CSV table of C-alpha atoms and ligand atoms in Angstrom, one decimal:
chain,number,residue,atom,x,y,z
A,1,UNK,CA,7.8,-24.0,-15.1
A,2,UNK,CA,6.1,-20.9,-13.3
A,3,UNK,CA,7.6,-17.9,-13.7
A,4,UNK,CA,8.9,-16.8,-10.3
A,5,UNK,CA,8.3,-12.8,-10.7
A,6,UNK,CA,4.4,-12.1,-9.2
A,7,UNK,CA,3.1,-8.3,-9.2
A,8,UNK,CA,-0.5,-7.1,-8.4
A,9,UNK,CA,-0.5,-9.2,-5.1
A,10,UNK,CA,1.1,-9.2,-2.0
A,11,UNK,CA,3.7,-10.9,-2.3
A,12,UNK,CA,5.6,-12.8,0.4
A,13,UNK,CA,8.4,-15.9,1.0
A,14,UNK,CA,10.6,-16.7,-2.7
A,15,UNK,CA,8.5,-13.3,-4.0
A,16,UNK,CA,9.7,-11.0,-1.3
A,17,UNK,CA,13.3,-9.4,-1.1
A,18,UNK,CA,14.7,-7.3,1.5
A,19,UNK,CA,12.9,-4.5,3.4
A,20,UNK,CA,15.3,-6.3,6.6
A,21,UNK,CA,15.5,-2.4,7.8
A,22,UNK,CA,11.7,-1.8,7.7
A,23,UNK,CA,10.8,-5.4,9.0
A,24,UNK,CA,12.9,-5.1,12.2
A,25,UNK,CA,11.6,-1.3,12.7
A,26,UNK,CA,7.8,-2.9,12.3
A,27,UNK,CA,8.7,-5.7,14.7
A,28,UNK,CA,10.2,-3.5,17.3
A,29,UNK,CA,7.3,-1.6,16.9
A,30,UNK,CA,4.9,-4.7,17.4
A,31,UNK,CA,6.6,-5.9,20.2
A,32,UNK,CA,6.3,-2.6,21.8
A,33,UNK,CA,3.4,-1.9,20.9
A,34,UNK,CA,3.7,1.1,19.7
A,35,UNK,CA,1.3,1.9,16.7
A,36,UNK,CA,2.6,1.9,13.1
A,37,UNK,CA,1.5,4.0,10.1
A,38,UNK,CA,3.1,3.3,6.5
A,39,UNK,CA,2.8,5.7,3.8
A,40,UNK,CA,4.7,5.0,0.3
A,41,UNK,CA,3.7,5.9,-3.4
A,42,UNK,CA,1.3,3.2,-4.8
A,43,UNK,CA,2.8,-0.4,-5.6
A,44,UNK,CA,5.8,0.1,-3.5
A,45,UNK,CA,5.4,-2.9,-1.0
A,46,UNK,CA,3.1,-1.9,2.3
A,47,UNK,CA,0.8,-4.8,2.1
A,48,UNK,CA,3.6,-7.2,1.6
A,49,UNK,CA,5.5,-5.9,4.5
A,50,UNK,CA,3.3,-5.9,6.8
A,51,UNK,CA,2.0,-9.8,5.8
A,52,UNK,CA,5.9,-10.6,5.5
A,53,UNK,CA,6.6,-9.4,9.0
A,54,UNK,CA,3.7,-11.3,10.2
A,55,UNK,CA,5.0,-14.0,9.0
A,56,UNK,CA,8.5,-13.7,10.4
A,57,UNK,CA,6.1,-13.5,13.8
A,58,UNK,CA,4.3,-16.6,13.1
A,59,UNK,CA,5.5,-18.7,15.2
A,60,UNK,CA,5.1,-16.2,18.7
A,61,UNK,CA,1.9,-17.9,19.7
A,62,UNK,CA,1.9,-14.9,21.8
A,63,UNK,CA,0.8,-12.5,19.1
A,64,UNK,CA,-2.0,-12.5,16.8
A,65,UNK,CA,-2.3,-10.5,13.4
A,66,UNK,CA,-5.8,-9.5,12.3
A,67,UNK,CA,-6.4,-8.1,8.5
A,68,UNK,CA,-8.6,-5.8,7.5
A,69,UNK,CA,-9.3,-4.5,4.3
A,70,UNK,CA,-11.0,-1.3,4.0
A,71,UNK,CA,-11.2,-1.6,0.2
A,72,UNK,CA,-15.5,-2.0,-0.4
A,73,UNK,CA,-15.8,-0.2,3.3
A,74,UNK,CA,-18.1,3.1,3.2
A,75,UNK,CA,-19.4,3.6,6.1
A,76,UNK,CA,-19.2,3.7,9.8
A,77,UNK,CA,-21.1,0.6,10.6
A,78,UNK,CA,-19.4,-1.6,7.6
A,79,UNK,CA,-16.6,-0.3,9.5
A,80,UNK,CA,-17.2,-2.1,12.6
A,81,UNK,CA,-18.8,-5.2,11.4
A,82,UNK,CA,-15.5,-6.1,9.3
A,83,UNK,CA,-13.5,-4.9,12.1
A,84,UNK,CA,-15.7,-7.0,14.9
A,85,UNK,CA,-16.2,-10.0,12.2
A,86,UNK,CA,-11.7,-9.8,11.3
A,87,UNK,CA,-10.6,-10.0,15.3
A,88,UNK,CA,-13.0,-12.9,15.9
A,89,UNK,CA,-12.0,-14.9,12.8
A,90,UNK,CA,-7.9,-14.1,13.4
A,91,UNK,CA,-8.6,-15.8,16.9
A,92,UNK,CA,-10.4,-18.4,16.9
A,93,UNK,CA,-12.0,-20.8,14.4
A,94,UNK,CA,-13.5,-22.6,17.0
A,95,UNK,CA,-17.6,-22.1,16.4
A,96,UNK,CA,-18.4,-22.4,20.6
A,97,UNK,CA,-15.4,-20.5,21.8
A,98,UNK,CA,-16.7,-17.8,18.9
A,99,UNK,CA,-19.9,-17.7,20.5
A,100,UNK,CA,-18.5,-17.3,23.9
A,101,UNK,CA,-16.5,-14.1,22.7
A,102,UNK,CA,-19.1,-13.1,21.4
A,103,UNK,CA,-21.7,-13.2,24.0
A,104,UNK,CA,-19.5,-11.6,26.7
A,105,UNK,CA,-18.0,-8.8,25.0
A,106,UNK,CA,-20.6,-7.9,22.8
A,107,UNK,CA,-23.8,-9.3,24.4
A,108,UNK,CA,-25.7,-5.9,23.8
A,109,UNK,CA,-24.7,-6.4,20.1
A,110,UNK,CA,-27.0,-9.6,20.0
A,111,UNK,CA,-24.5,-11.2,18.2
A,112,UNK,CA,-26.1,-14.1,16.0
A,113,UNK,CA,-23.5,-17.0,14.3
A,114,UNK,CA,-24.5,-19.2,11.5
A,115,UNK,CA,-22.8,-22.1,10.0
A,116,UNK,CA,-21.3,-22.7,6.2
A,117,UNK,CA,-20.1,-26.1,5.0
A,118,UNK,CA,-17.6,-26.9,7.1
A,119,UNK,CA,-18.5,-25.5,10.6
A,120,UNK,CA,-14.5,-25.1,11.7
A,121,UNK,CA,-13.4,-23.0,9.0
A,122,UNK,CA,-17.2,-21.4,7.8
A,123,UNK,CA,-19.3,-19.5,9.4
A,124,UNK,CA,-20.7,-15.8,9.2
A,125,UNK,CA,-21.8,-13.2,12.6
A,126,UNK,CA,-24.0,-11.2,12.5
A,127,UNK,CA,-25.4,-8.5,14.9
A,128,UNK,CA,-27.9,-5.6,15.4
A,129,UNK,CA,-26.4,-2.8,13.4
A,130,UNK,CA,-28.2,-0.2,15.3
A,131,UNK,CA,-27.0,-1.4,18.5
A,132,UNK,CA,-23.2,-1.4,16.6
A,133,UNK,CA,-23.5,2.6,16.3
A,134,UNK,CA,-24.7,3.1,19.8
A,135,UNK,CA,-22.2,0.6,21.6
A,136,UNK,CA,-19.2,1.7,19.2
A,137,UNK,CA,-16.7,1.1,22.4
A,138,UNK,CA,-18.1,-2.1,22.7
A,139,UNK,CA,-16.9,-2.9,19.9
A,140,UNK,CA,-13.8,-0.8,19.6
A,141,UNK,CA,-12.3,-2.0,22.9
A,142,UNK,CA,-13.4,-5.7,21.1
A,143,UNK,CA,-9.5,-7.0,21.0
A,144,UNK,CA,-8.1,-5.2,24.1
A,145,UNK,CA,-11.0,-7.5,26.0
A,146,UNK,CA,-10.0,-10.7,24.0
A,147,UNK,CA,-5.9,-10.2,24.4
A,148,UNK,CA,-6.8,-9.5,28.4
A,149,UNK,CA,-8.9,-12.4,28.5
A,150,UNK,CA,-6.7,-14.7,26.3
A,151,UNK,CA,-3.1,-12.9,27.6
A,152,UNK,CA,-2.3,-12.5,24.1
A,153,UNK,CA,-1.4,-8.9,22.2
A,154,UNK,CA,-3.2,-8.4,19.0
A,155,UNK,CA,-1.9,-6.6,15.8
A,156,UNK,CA,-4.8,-5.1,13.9
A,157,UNK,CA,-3.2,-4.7,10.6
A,158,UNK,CA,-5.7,-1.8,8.7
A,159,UNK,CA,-5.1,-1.6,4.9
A,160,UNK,CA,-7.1,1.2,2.7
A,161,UNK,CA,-7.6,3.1,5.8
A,162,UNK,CA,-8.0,6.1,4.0
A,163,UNK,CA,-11.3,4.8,3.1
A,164,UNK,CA,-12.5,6.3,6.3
A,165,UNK,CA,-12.4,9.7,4.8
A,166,UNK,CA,-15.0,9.1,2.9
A,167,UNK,CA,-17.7,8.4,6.1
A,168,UNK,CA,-20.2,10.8,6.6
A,169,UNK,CA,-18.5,12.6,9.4
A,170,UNK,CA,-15.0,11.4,8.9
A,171,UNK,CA,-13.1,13.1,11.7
A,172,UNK,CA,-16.0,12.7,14.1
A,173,UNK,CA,-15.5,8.9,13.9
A,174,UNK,CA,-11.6,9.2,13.6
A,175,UNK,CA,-12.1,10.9,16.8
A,176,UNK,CA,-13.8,8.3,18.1
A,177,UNK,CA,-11.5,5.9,17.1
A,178,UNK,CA,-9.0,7.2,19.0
A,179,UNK,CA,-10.2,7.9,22.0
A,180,UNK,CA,-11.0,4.4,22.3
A,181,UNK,CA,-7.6,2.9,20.8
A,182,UNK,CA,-5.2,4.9,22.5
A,183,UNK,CA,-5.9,3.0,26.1
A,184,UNK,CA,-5.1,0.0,24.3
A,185,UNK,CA,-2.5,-2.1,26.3
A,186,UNK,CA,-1.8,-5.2,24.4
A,187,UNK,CA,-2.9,-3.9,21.0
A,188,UNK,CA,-1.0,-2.2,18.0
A,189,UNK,CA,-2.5,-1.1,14.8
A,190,UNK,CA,-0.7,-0.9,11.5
A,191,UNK,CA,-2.6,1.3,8.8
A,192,UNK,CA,-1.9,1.9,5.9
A,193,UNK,CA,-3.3,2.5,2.5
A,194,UNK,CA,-2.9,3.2,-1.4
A,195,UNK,CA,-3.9,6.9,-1.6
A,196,UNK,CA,-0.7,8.6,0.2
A,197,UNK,CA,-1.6,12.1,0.0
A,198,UNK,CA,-5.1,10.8,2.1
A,199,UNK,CA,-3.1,9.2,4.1
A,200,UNK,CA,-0.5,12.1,4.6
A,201,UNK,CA,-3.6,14.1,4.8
A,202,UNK,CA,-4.6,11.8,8.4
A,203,UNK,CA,-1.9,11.2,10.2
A,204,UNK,CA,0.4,14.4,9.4
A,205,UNK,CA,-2.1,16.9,9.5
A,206,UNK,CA,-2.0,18.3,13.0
A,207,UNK,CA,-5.5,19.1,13.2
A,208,UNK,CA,-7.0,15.9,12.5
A,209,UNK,CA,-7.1,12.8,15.4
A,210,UNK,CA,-4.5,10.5,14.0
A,211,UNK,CA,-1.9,13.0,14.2
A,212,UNK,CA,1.1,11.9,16.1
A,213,UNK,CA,-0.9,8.3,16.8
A,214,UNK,CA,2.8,6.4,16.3
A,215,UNK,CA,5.4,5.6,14.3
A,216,UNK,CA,5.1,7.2,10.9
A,217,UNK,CA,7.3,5.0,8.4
A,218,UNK,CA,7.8,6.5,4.9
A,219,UNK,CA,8.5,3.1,2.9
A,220,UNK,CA,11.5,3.4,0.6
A,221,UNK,CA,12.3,1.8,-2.8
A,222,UNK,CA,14.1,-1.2,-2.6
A,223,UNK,CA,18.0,-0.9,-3.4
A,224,UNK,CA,19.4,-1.7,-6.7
A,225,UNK,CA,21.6,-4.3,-5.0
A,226,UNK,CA,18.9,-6.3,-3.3
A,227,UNK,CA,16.8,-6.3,-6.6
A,228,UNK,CA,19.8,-7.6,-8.7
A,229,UNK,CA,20.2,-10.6,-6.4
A,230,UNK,CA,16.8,-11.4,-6.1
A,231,UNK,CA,16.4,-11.1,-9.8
A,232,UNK,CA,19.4,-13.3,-10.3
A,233,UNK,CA,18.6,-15.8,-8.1
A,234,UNK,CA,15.0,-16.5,-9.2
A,235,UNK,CA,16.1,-17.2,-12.6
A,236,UNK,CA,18.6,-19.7,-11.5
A,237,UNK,CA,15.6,-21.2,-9.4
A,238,UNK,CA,13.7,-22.2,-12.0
A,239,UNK,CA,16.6,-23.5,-14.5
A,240,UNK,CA,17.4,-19.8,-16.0
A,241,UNK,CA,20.4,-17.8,-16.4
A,242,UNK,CA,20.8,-14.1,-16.3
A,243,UNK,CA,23.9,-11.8,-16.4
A,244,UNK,CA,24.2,-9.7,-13.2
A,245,UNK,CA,24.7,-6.5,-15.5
A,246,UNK,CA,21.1,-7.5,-17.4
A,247,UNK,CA,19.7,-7.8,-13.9
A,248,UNK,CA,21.1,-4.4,-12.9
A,249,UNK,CA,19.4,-3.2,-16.0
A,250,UNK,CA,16.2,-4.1,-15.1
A,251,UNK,CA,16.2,-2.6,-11.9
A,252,UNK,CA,17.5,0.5,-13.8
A,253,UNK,CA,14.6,0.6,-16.4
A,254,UNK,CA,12.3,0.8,-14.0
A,255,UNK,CA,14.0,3.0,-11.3
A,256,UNK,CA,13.8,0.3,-8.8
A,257,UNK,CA,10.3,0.5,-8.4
A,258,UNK,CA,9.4,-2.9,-6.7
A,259,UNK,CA,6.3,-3.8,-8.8
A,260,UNK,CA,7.6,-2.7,-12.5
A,261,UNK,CA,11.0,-4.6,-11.3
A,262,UNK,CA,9.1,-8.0,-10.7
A,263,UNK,CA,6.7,-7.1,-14.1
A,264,UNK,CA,9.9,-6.9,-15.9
A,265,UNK,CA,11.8,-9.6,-15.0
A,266,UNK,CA,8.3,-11.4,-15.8
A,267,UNK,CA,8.3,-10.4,-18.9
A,268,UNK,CA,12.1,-11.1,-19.4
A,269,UNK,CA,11.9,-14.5,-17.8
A,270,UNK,CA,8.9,-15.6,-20.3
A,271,UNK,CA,11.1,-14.0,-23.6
A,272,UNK,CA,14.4,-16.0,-22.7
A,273,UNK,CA,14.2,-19.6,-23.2
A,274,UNK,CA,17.7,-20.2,-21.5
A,275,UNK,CA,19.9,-17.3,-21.2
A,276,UNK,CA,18.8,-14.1,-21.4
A,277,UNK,CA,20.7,-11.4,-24.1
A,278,UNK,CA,20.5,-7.7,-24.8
A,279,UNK,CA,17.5,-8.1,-27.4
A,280,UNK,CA,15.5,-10.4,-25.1
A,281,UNK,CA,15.6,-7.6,-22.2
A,282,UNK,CA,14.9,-5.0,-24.8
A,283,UNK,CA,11.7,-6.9,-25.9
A,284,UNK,CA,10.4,-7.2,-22.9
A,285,UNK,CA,11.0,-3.4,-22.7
A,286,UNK,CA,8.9,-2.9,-25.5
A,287,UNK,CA,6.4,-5.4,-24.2
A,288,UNK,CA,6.2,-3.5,-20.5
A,289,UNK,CA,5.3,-0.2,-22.6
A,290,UNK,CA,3.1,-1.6,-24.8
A,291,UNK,CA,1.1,-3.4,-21.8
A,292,UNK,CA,0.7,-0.3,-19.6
A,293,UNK,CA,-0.1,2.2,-22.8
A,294,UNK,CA,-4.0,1.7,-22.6
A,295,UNK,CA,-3.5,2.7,-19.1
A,296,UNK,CA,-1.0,5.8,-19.0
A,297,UNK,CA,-2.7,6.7,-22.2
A,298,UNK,CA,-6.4,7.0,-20.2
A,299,UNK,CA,-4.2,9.1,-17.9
A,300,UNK,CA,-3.0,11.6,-20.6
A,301,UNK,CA,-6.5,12.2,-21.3
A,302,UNK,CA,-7.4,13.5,-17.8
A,303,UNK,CA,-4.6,16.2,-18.2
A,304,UNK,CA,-5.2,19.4,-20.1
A,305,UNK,CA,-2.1,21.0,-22.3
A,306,UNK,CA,-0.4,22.7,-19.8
A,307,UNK,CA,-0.3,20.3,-17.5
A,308,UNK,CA,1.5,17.6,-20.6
A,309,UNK,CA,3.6,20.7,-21.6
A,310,UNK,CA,4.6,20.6,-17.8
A,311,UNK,CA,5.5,16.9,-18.0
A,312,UNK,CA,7.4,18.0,-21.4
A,313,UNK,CA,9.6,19.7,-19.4
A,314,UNK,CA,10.8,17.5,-16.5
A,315,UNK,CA,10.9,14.7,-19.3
A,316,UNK,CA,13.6,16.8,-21.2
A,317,UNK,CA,15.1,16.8,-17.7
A,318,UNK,CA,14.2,20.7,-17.0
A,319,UNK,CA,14.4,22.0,-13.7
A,320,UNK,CA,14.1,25.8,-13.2
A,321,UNK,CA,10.4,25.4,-14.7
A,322,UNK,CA,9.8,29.1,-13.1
A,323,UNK,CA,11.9,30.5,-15.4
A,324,UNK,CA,11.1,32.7,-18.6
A,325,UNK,CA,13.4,31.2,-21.0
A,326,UNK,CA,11.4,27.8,-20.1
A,327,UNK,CA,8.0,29.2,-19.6
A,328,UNK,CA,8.4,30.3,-23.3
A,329,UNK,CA,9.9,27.3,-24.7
A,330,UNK,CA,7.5,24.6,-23.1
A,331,UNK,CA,4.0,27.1,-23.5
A,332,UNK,CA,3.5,27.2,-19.6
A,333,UNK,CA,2.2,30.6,-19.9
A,334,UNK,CA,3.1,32.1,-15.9
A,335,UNK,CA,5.1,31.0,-13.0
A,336,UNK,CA,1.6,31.2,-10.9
A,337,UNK,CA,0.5,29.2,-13.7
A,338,UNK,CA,4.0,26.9,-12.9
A,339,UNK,CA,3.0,26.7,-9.4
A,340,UNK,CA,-0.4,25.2,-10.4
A,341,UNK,CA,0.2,23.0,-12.8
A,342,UNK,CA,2.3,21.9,-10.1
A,343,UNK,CA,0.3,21.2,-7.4
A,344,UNK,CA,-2.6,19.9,-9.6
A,345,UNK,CA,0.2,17.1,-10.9
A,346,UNK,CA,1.4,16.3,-7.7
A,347,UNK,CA,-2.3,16.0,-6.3
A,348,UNK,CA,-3.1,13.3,-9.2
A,349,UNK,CA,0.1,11.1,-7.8
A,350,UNK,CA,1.7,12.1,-10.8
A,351,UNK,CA,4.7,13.6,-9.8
A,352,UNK,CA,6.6,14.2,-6.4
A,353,UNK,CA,8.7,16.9,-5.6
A,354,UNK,CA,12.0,15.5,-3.6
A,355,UNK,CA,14.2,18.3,-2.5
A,356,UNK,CA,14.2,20.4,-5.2
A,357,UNK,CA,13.9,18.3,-7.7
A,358,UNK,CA,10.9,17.2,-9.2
A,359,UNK,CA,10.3,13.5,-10.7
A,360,UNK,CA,7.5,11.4,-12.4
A,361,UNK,CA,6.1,8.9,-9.6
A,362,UNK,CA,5.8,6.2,-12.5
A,363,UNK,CA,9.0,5.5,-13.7
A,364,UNK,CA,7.4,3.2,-17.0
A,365,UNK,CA,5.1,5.8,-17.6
A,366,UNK,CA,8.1,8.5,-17.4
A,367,UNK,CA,9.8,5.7,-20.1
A,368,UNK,CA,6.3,5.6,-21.8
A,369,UNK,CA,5.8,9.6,-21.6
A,370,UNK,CA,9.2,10.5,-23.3
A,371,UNK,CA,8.8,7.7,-26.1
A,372,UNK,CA,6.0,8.0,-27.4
A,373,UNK,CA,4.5,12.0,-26.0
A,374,UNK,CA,7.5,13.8,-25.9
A,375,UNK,CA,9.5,12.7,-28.7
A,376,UNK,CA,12.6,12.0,-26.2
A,377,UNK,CA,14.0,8.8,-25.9
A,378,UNK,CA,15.8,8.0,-22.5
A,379,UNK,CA,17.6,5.3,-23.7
B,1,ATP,N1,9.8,-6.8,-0.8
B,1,ATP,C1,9.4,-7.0,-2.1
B,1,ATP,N2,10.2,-7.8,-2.9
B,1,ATP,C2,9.9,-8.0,-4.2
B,1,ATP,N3,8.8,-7.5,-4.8
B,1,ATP,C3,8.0,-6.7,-4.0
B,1,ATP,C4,8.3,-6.4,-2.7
B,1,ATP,N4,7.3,-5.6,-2.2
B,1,ATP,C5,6.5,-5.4,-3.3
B,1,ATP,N5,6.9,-6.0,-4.4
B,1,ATP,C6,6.2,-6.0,-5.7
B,1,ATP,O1,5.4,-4.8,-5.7
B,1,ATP,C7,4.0,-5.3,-5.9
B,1,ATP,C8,3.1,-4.4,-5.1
B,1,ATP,O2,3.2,-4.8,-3.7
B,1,ATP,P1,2.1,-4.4,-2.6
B,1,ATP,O3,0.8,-4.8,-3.1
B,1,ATP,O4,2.6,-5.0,-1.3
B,1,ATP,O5,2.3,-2.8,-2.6
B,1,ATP,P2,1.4,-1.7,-1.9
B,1,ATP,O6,2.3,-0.6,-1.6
B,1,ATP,O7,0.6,-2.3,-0.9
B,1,ATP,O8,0.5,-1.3,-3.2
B,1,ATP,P3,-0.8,-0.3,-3.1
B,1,ATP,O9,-0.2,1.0,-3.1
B,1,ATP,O10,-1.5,-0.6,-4.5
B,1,ATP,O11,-1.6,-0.7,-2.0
B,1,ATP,C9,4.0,-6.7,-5.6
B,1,ATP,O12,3.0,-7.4,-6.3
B,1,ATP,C10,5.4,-7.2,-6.0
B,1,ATP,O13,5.4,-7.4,-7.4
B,2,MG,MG1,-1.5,-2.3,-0.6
């Protein structure tokens, strides 16, 4: 039997729980086209939410998701060849009707189609890359043309889209990007991205051409509740058992983070032949810790002293880090130096600050950190 946890993938269907809030506020949002941007620390759930949702949407014939992943994209013409190449693809797979499309929205592009193995399904565009810099609204009013023509609306769903600050002239062409998309009728976009302070950075930054572009949707963790049920219930799934109270403690270990929750309850599931008990969960614990050390270990390295004698202190659960008695204790040397350290840590996705408290972004490497750095065990 597979194990029915999955993490390091989108996940979607049986692997998907909740997020009921944040799926109708995306499909309102689709269905009003009004643009979407989701921010979240890493691993909390963005791509899955937004190819969940889709899915929810599948059968409107009316609407028509397009993906595109900004991961390998570097510059402003791989920009618009995935983007050209994503919208034709999520509309048709019909090689003439392709062609068509092609020809009479991007005719200047001299747009060139070849054939793979199995001509429905296969086959590559090309066009003039210089002619794709000069005729950027061309290709930037692409879908607006083809949901006009085809009375459709089309969702352009952008992951990594932080990538585009990394283009030679990055608000130049974010500029240009939105002076094009905000006519858009029958087209929303959804970015989103991995690197949330880049992504804060765009669209919450007043100066820069994203601000304001829509809905801004700060993803939440998923409640304890929802991930005790779904924890339960994929174990009875496949033929296993597990206490509620054991579920709940997962969800606890790992602070309800949705991707250490399902690497858990991996790991648990694959230690408990039947029925799982306190030293099977505690196991897979161990396990958990031992399988991301390599990782939060390479991490460690990148710090200097301070900056571990900072994460000394909010593992021993200090808070008033500006004060003397602590600034002694833990070797932080100033409060500028405080303030610092600080920022630097919360720069490197390390730690957030919510309200006024501050917290470890990585709740196994927090577990990790106070085992094995700080001498403090949380359990
Ligand atoms: N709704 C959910 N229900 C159950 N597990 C989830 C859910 N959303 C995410 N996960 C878990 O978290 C993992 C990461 O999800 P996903 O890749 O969608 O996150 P992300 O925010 O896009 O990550 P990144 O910041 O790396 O882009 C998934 O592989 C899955 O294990
Ligand atoms: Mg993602």
């Amino acid at each position: 039997m597979k194990s029915p946890f999955q993490f390091g993938r989108v996940v979607v269907g049986d692997t998907f729980t909740d997020r009921s809030f944040e799926i109708k506020r995306l499909k309102a949002n689709i269905e009003n086209n009004v643009h979407t941007m989701l921010i979240s620390p890493r691993r909390w759930g963005k791509s899955s939410l937004v190819k969940q949702t889709a899915l929810h949407l599948e059968k409107n014939k009316k609407i028509k998701f397009c993906f595109i992943d900004l991961f390998k994209t570097r510059n402003e013409e791989d920009f618009y060849s995935s983007y050209t190449r994503a919208i034709i693809k999520a509309i048709s797979s019909k090689t003439e009707e392709i062609a068509a499309l092609a020809k009479s929205f991007l005719g200047r592009l001299t747009p060139r189609i070849s054939l793979g193995t199995d001509p429905l399904n296969d086959f590559e565009i090309t066009f003039d890359m210089k002619g794709m810099k000069q005729n950027y609204e061309d290709v930037l009013n692409l879908p607006e043309k083809i949901a006009e023509k085809k009375n459709i609306n089309i969702i352009i769903c952008i992951d990594e889209f932080q990538n585009l600050g990394h283009f030679d002239e990055p608000v130049l062409f974010q500029k240009r990007l939105r002076a094009v998309w905000q006519h858009h009728q029958r087209v929303a976009y959804i970015l989103y991205g991995s690197k949330r302070h880049m992504l804060m950075h765009l669209f919450e930054n007043k100066s820069m051409p994203f601000y304001k572009f829509g809905d801004v949707i700060y993803l939440d963790k998923i409640p304890t509740e929802d991930l005790k049920t779904f924890i339960v219930s994929s174990f009875s799934r496949t033929g296993k058992v597990i206490a509620e109270e054991y579920a709940g403690q997962i969800a606890a270990y790992v602070k309800c983070h949705p991707y250490y929750t399902q690497q858990l309850a991996h790991l648990t599931w694959l230690g408990a032949e039947n029925c799982v008990s306190a030293e099977i969960l505690n196991q897979a614990v161990e396990e958990l810790l031992n399988q991301n050390s390599l990782l939060y270990q390479k991490e460690i390295e990148t710090l200097s002293n301070i900056q571990v004698n900072f994460l000394k202190a909010i593992a021993g659960g200090v808070n008033q880090l500006s004060s003397t008695v602590v600034i002694k204790e833990y070797n932080l040397n100033s409060s500028a130096n405080v303030t610092r350290v600080r920022k630097a840590l919360e720069k490197k996705e390390i730690i957030d600050v919510v309200g006024k408290k501050i917290e470890f972004i990585d709740p196994v490497f927090e577990l990790w950190f106070k085992r094995y750095y700080s001498g403090v065990d949380s359990k």
